[in-house]
Amino acid sequence: MNFIINIWRKIKTIDKYVISKDEKYYRVFTDLIEVNGKLICVFSEMNKDTKESNICFSESLDNGINWSNRIVFQSKFDDNGRWDCSRLSKLKDGRIIMLSTWYLNDDKTKKDSYVYMWAYDNNFKLINGPIKTTINGIVPDKITELNDRWL
């Protein structure tokens, strides 16, 4: 399976570029952010045979044409769940917050699946995380920073 990003060009065409390719993984739930002239793409990957579940990212220095090899930065906690729907948000001071859901396999009501948070500096270097939040459920939204610095 190819993992492809569509990039809207100024000439009003859509170009497709492979970010990551490996037939043994199902890769899904992407988010994209620009950090100091570099594109960062975060995604979840799963393997049904090995029960692997990772949050990965890849970087591009040429506006999405070429991408680095994927980097796994969070593996699953245990066999009872998987990572789902990672989201990236940039704060006004340049720091980056990533949210992702630890989705429990047997959580039909989504009440026991929680959102975790990671904090990065303005160069996408990890500061802290994962931090379990009090937010339960799945598919976190992007963080919005209000004028008075509340999230």
mmCIF file of C-alpha atoms in Angstrom:
data_model
loop_
_atom_site.group_PDB
_atom_site.id
_atom_site.type_symbol
_atom_site.label_atom_id
_atom_site.label_comp_id
_atom_site.label_asym_id
_atom_site.label_seq_id
_atom_site.Cartn_x
_atom_site.Cartn_y
_atom_site.Cartn_z
ATOM 1 C CA MET A 1 0.000 0.000 0.000
ATOM 2 C CA ASN A 2 1.357 3.407 -0.919
ATOM 3 C CA PHE A 3 0.980 6.204 1.558
ATOM 4 C CA ILE A 4 0.440 9.261 -0.614
ATOM 5 C CA ILE A 5 0.084 12.949 0.050
ATOM 6 C CA ASN A 6 -1.605 15.297 -2.389
ATOM 7 C CA ILE A 7 0.019 18.695 -2.639
ATOM 8 C CA TRP A 8 -1.861 21.602 -4.187
ATOM 9 C CA ARG A 9 0.549 23.532 -6.378
ATOM 10 C CA LYS A 10 0.336 27.149 -7.433
ATOM 11 C CA ILE A 11 -0.290 25.996 -10.987
ATOM 12 C CA LYS A 12 -3.568 24.486 -9.749
ATOM 13 C CA THR A 13 -2.687 20.850 -10.196
ATOM 14 C CA ILE A 14 -2.529 18.117 -7.607
ATOM 15 C CA ASP A 15 0.746 16.225 -7.441
ATOM 16 C CA LYS A 16 0.976 12.923 -5.562
ATOM 17 C CA TYR A 17 4.089 11.859 -3.646
ATOM 18 C CA VAL A 18 4.753 8.686 -1.675
ATOM 19 C CA ILE A 19 5.618 9.420 1.952
ATOM 20 C CA SER A 20 6.057 5.884 3.209
ATOM 21 C CA LYS A 21 5.679 2.495 1.577
ATOM 22 C CA ASP A 22 5.715 -0.910 3.258
ATOM 23 C CA GLU A 23 3.198 -3.597 2.349
ATOM 24 C CA LYS A 24 3.105 -5.122 5.837
ATOM 25 C CA TYR A 25 1.690 -1.961 7.449
ATOM 26 C CA TYR A 26 -1.648 -0.225 7.219
ATOM 27 C CA ARG A 27 -0.907 3.510 7.499
ATOM 28 C CA VAL A 28 -3.677 5.977 8.161
ATOM 29 C CA PHE A 29 -4.813 9.130 10.020
ATOM 30 C CA THR A 30 -2.319 11.688 8.756
ATOM 31 C CA ASP A 31 -1.717 15.231 9.831
ATOM 32 C CA LEU A 32 0.725 17.752 8.397
ATOM 33 C CA ILE A 33 2.445 20.814 9.831
ATOM 34 C CA GLU A 34 5.177 23.205 8.676
ATOM 35 C CA VAL A 35 8.084 23.744 11.084
ATOM 36 C CA ASN A 36 10.861 26.188 10.120
ATOM 37 C CA GLY A 37 10.573 25.456 6.394
ATOM 38 C CA LYS A 38 10.241 21.701 6.907
ATOM 39 C CA LEU A 39 7.029 19.685 6.503
ATOM 40 C CA ILE A 40 6.281 17.136 9.235
ATOM 41 C CA CYS A 41 3.747 14.394 8.516
ATOM 42 C CA VAL A 42 2.490 12.291 11.423
ATOM 43 C CA PHE A 43 0.536 9.059 10.925
ATOM 44 C CA SER A 44 -0.538 5.854 12.626
ATOM 45 C CA GLU A 45 0.625 2.499 11.384
ATOM 46 C CA MET A 46 -0.772 -0.921 12.224
ATOM 47 C CA ASN A 47 0.064 -4.497 11.369
ATOM 48 C CA LYS A 48 -2.759 -6.977 11.921
ATOM 49 C CA ASP A 49 -0.426 -9.990 11.916
ATOM 50 C CA THR A 50 2.055 -8.744 14.523
ATOM 51 C CA LYS A 51 -0.461 -6.477 16.313
ATOM 52 C CA GLU A 52 2.016 -3.596 16.028
ATOM 53 C CA SER A 53 0.624 -0.099 16.500
ATOM 54 C CA ASN A 54 2.897 2.920 16.203
ATOM 55 C CA ILE A 55 2.779 6.660 15.802
ATOM 56 C CA CYS A 56 5.296 7.656 13.148
ATOM 57 C CA PHE A 57 6.460 10.779 11.404
ATOM 58 C CA SER A 58 8.361 11.669 8.284
ATOM 59 C CA GLU A 59 9.983 14.954 7.253
ATOM 60 C CA SER A 60 10.310 16.778 3.941
ATOM 61 C CA LEU A 61 12.747 19.605 3.220
ATOM 62 C CA ASP A 62 11.483 20.257 -0.324
ATOM 63 C CA ASN A 63 7.776 21.010 0.171
ATOM 64 C CA GLY A 64 6.642 17.397 0.126
ATOM 65 C CA ILE A 65 8.397 16.033 -2.941
ATOM 66 C CA ASN A 66 10.874 13.817 -1.059
ATOM 67 C CA TRP A 67 10.341 12.372 2.428
ATOM 68 C CA SER A 68 12.642 10.892 5.051
ATOM 69 C CA ASN A 69 12.253 7.300 6.153
ATOM 70 C CA ARG A 70 9.517 6.979 8.727
ATOM 71 C CA ILE A 71 10.538 7.395 12.357
ATOM 72 C CA VAL A 72 8.597 5.486 15.015
ATOM 73 C CA PHE A 73 8.355 7.694 18.075
ATOM 74 C CA GLN A 74 5.634 5.949 20.061
ATOM 75 C CA SER A 75 4.905 2.239 20.114
ATOM 76 C CA LYS A 76 1.838 0.671 21.660
ATOM 77 C CA PHE A 77 1.502 0.317 25.423
ATOM 78 C CA ASP A 78 0.117 -3.229 25.332
ATOM 79 C CA ASP A 79 -1.901 -5.646 23.182
ATOM 80 C CA ASN A 80 -5.240 -4.246 24.367
ATOM 81 C CA GLY A 81 -5.165 -1.118 22.206
ATOM 82 C CA ARG A 82 -3.762 0.906 19.340
ATOM 83 C CA TRP A 83 -2.802 4.477 18.495
ATOM 84 C CA ASP A 84 -5.388 6.352 16.508
ATOM 85 C CA CYS A 85 -5.811 9.786 14.892
ATOM 86 C CA SER A 86 -2.728 11.832 15.784
ATOM 87 C CA ARG A 87 -3.091 15.606 15.417
ATOM 88 C CA LEU A 88 -0.437 18.340 15.289
ATOM 89 C CA SER A 89 -0.963 21.951 16.376
ATOM 90 C CA LYS A 90 1.483 24.861 16.474
ATOM 91 C CA LEU A 91 1.206 27.328 19.361
ATOM 92 C CA LYS A 92 1.896 31.053 18.983
ATOM 93 C CA ASP A 93 5.337 30.720 20.605
ATOM 94 C CA GLY A 94 6.321 28.065 18.038
ATOM 95 C CA ARG A 95 5.963 25.008 20.258
ATOM 96 C CA ILE A 96 4.121 22.046 18.777
ATOM 97 C CA ILE A 97 1.548 19.900 20.548
ATOM 98 C CA MET A 98 0.632 16.454 19.303
ATOM 99 C CA LEU A 99 -2.502 14.672 20.443
ATOM 100 C CA SER A 100 -3.318 11.016 19.822
ATOM 101 C CA THR A 101 -5.895 8.554 21.111
ATOM 102 C CA TRP A 102 -4.950 5.324 22.836
ATOM 103 C CA TYR A 103 -7.946 3.364 21.577
ATOM 104 C CA LEU A 104 -8.816 0.242 23.559
ATOM 105 C CA ASN A 105 -9.813 -2.702 21.375
ATOM 106 C CA ASP A 106 -12.776 -3.679 23.560
ATOM 107 C CA ASP A 107 -13.984 -0.138 24.324
ATOM 108 C CA LYS A 108 -17.353 -0.098 22.539
ATOM 109 C CA THR A 109 -18.531 3.076 24.316
ATOM 110 C CA LYS A 110 -15.196 4.920 23.887
ATOM 111 C CA LYS A 111 -15.308 5.854 27.586
ATOM 112 C CA ASP A 112 -12.026 4.121 28.439
ATOM 113 C CA SER A 113 -10.006 5.364 25.454
ATOM 114 C CA TYR A 114 -7.957 8.457 26.305
ATOM 115 C CA VAL A 115 -6.180 11.252 24.495
ATOM 116 C CA TYR A 116 -2.445 11.552 25.136
ATOM 117 C CA MET A 117 -0.323 14.637 24.566
ATOM 118 C CA TRP A 118 3.292 15.273 23.539
ATOM 119 C CA ALA A 119 5.026 18.669 23.568
ATOM 120 C CA TYR A 120 7.777 19.621 21.115
ATOM 121 C CA ASP A 121 9.946 22.710 20.823
ATOM 122 C CA ASN A 122 9.892 24.937 17.749
ATOM 123 C CA ASN A 123 12.373 22.587 15.996
ATOM 124 C CA PHE A 124 10.177 19.506 16.585
ATOM 125 C CA LYS A 125 12.385 18.111 19.351
ATOM 126 C CA LEU A 126 10.477 16.263 22.068
ATOM 127 C CA ILE A 127 10.117 18.183 25.336
ATOM 128 C CA ASN A 128 7.640 15.982 27.190
ATOM 129 C CA GLY A 129 5.277 13.075 26.663
ATOM 130 C CA PRO A 130 3.322 10.989 26.438
ATOM 131 C CA ILE A 131 1.070 12.618 29.016
ATOM 132 C CA LYS A 132 -2.328 11.062 29.612
ATOM 133 C CA THR A 133 -4.983 13.780 29.582
ATOM 134 C CA THR A 134 -8.390 13.658 31.252
ATOM 135 C CA ILE A 135 -10.034 13.723 27.814
ATOM 136 C CA ASN A 136 -11.632 10.419 26.951
ATOM 137 C CA GLY A 137 -13.011 9.367 23.594
ATOM 138 C CA ILE A 138 -11.463 9.119 20.147
ATOM 139 C CA VAL A 139 -10.371 11.387 17.281
ATOM 140 C CA PRO A 140 -8.981 14.471 19.064
ATOM 141 C CA ASP A 141 -9.425 17.823 17.407
ATOM 142 C CA LYS A 142 -6.638 20.310 16.778
ATOM 143 C CA ILE A 143 -5.712 22.572 19.666
ATOM 144 C CA THR A 144 -6.685 26.210 19.316
ATOM 145 C CA GLU A 145 -4.778 28.800 21.341
ATOM 146 C CA LEU A 146 -6.943 31.728 22.405
ATOM 147 C CA ASN A 147 -5.661 35.295 22.790
ATOM 148 C CA ASP A 148 -5.380 35.010 26.563
ATOM 149 C CA ARG A 149 -3.080 31.924 26.201
ATOM 150 C CA TRP A 150 -5.754 29.390 27.146
ATOM 151 C CA LEU A 151 -5.923 26.251 24.996
#
